[in-house]
mmCIF file of C-alpha atoms and ligand atoms in Angstrom:
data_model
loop_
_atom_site.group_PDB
_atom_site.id
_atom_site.type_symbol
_atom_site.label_atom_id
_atom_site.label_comp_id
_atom_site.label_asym_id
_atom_site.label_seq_id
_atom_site.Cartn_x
_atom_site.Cartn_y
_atom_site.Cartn_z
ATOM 1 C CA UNK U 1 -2.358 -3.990 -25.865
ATOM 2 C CA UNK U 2 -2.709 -0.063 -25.320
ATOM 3 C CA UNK U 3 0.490 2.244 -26.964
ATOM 4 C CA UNK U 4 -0.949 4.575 -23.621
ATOM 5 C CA UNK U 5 2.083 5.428 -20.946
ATOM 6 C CA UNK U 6 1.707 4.928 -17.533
ATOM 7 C CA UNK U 7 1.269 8.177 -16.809
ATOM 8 C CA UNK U 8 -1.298 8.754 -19.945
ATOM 9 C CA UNK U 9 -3.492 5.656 -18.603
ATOM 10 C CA UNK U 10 -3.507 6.910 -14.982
ATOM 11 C CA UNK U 11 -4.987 10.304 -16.489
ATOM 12 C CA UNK U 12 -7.671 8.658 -18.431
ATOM 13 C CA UNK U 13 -8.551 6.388 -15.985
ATOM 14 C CA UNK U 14 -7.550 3.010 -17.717
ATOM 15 C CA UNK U 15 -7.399 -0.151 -16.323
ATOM 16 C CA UNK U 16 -3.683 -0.958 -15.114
ATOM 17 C CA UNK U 17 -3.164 -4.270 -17.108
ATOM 18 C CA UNK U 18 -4.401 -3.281 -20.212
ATOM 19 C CA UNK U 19 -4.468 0.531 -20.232
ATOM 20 C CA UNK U 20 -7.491 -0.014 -22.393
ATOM 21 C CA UNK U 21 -10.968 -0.113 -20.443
ATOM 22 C CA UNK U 22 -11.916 2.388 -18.777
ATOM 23 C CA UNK U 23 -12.433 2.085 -14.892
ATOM 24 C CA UNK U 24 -15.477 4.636 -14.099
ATOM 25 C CA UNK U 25 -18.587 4.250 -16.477
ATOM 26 C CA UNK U 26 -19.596 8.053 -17.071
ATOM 27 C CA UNK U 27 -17.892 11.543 -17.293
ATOM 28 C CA UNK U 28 -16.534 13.193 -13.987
ATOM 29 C CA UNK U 29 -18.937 15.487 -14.318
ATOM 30 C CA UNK U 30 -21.821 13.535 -14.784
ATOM 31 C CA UNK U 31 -22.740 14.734 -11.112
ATOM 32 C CA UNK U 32 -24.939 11.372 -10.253
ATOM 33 C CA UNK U 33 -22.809 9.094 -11.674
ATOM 34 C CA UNK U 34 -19.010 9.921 -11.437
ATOM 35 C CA UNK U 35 -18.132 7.490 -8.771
ATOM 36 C CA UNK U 36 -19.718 4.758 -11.012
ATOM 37 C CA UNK U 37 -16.484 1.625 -10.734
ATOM 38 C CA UNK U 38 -16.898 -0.636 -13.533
ATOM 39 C CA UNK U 39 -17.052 -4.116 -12.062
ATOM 40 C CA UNK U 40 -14.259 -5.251 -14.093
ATOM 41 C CA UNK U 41 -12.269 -3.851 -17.483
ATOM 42 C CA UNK U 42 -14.376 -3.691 -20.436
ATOM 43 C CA UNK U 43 -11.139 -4.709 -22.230
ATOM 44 C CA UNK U 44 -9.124 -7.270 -20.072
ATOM 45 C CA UNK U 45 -11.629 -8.689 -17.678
ATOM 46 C CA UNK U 46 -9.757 -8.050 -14.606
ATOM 47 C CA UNK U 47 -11.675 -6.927 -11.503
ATOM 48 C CA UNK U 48 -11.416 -3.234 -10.730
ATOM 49 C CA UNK U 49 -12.252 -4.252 -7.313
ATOM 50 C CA UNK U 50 -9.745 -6.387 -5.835
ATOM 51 C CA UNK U 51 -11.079 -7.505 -2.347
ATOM 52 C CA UNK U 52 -14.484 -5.816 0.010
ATOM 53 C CA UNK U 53 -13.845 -2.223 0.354
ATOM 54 C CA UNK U 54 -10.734 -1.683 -1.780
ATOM 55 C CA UNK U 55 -11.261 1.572 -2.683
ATOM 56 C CA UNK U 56 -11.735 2.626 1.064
ATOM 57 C CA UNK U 57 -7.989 2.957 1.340
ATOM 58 C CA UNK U 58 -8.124 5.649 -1.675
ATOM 59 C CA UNK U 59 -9.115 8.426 1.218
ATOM 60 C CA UNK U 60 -5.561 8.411 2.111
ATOM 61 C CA UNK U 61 -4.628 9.566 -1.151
ATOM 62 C CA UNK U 62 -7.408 11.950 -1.540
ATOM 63 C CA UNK U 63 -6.183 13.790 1.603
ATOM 64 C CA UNK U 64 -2.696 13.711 0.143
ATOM 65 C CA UNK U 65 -3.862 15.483 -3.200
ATOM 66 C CA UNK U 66 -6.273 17.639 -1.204
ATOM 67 C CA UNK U 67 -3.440 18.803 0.925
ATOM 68 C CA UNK U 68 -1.154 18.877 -2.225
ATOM 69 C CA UNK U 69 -3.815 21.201 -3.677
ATOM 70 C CA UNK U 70 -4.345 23.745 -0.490
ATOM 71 C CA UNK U 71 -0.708 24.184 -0.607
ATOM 72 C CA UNK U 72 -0.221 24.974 -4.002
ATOM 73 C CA UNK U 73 -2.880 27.546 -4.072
ATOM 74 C CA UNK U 74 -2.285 29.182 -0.741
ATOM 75 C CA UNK U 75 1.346 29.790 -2.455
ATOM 76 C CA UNK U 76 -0.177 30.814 -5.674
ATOM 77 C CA UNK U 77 -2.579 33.229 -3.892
ATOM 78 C CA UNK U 78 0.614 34.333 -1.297
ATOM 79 C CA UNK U 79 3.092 35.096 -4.494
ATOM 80 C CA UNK U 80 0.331 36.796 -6.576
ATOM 81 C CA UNK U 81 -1.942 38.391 -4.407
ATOM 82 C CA UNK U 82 -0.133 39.002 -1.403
ATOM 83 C CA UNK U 83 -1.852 40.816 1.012
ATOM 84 C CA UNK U 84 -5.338 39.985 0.720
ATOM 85 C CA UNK U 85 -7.408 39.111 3.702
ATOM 86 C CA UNK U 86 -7.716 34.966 5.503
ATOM 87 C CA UNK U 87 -11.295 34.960 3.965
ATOM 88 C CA UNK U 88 -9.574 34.808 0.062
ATOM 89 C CA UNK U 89 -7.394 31.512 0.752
ATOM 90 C CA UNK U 90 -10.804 30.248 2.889
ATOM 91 C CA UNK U 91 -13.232 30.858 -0.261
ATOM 92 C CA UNK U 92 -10.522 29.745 -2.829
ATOM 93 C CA UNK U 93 -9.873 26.477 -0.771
ATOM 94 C CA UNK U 94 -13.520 25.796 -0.798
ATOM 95 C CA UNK U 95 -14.054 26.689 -4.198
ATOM 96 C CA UNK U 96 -11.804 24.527 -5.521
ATOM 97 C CA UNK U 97 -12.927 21.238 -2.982
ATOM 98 C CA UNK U 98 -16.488 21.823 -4.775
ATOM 99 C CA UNK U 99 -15.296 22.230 -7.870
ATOM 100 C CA UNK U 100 -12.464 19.822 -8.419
ATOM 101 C CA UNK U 101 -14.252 16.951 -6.089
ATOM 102 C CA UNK U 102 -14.748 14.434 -8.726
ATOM 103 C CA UNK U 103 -11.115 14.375 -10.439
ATOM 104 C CA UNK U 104 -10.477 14.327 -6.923
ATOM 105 C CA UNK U 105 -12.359 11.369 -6.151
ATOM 106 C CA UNK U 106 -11.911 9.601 -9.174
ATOM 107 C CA UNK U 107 -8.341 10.726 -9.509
ATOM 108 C CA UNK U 108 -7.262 9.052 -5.544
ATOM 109 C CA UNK U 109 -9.276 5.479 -6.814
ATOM 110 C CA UNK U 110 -7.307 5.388 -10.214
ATOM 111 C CA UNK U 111 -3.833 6.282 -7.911
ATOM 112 C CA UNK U 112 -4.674 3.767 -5.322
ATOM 113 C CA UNK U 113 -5.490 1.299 -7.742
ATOM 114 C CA UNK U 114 -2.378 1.136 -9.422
ATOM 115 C CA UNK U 115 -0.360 1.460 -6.602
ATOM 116 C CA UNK U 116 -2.080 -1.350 -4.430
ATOM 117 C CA UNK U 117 -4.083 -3.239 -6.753
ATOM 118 C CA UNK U 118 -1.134 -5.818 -7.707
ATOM 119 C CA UNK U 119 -1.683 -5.824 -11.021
ATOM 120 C CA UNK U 120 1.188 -5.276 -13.620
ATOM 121 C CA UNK U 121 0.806 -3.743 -17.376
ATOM 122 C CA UNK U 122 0.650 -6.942 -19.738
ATOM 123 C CA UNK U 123 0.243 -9.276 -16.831
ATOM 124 C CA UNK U 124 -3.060 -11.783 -17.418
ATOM 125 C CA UNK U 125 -5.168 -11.480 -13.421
ATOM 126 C CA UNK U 126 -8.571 -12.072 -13.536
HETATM 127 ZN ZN1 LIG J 1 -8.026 -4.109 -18.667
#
């Protein structure tokens, strides 16, 4: 059993039961590959997976980050930059979607897993 937090698993992308195996197989940036789901924990055995199309609902809280994001840097650009022209906050928004889209992606899945996948740290699911 993994001495990871909650909050230290979620960032790694650990599995929720065991907060040992790791959920995607290769490195966010490992542009083919980053949306790579193990089938099931390298560690526990549970299935990442929990019914057809879990991860589908994870969109929801990609638009929440994604909005999250915008309105963080639209304030950071406002307080420091302040006046600069509607074209900065358009490139800096689209900057960071390229840039940041797989901790986005992965970073929704891992959210959305623990929050809907039912399955509890220490608890035994297959
Ligand atoms: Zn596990």
């Amino acid at each position: 059993m993994s001495e990871r937090s909650k909050v230290q698993a979620v960032l790694q992308g650990r599995c929720p039961q065991c907060r040992e195996g790791k959920l995607f197989k290769h490195g966010a940036y490992n542009l083919a590959k980053f949306t790579k789901i193990n089938q099931e924990c390298t560690s526990c055995g549970v299935k990442f997976e929990r019914e057809p199309r879990f991860f589908d609902g994870a969109m929801y809280i990609s638009y929440a980050l994604s909005v999250g994001l915008f309105l963080v840097s639209a304030f950071i650009i406002y307080m420091f930059f302040h006046p600069v022209s509607e074209n900065v906050y358009m490139l800096a928004i689209i900057s960071e979607v390229i840039l940041l889209y797989p901790i986005m992606f992965r970073t929704s899945r891992i959210i959305y897993l623990y929050a809907f996948g039912g399955l509890k740290f220490g608890g035994n699911k297959k």
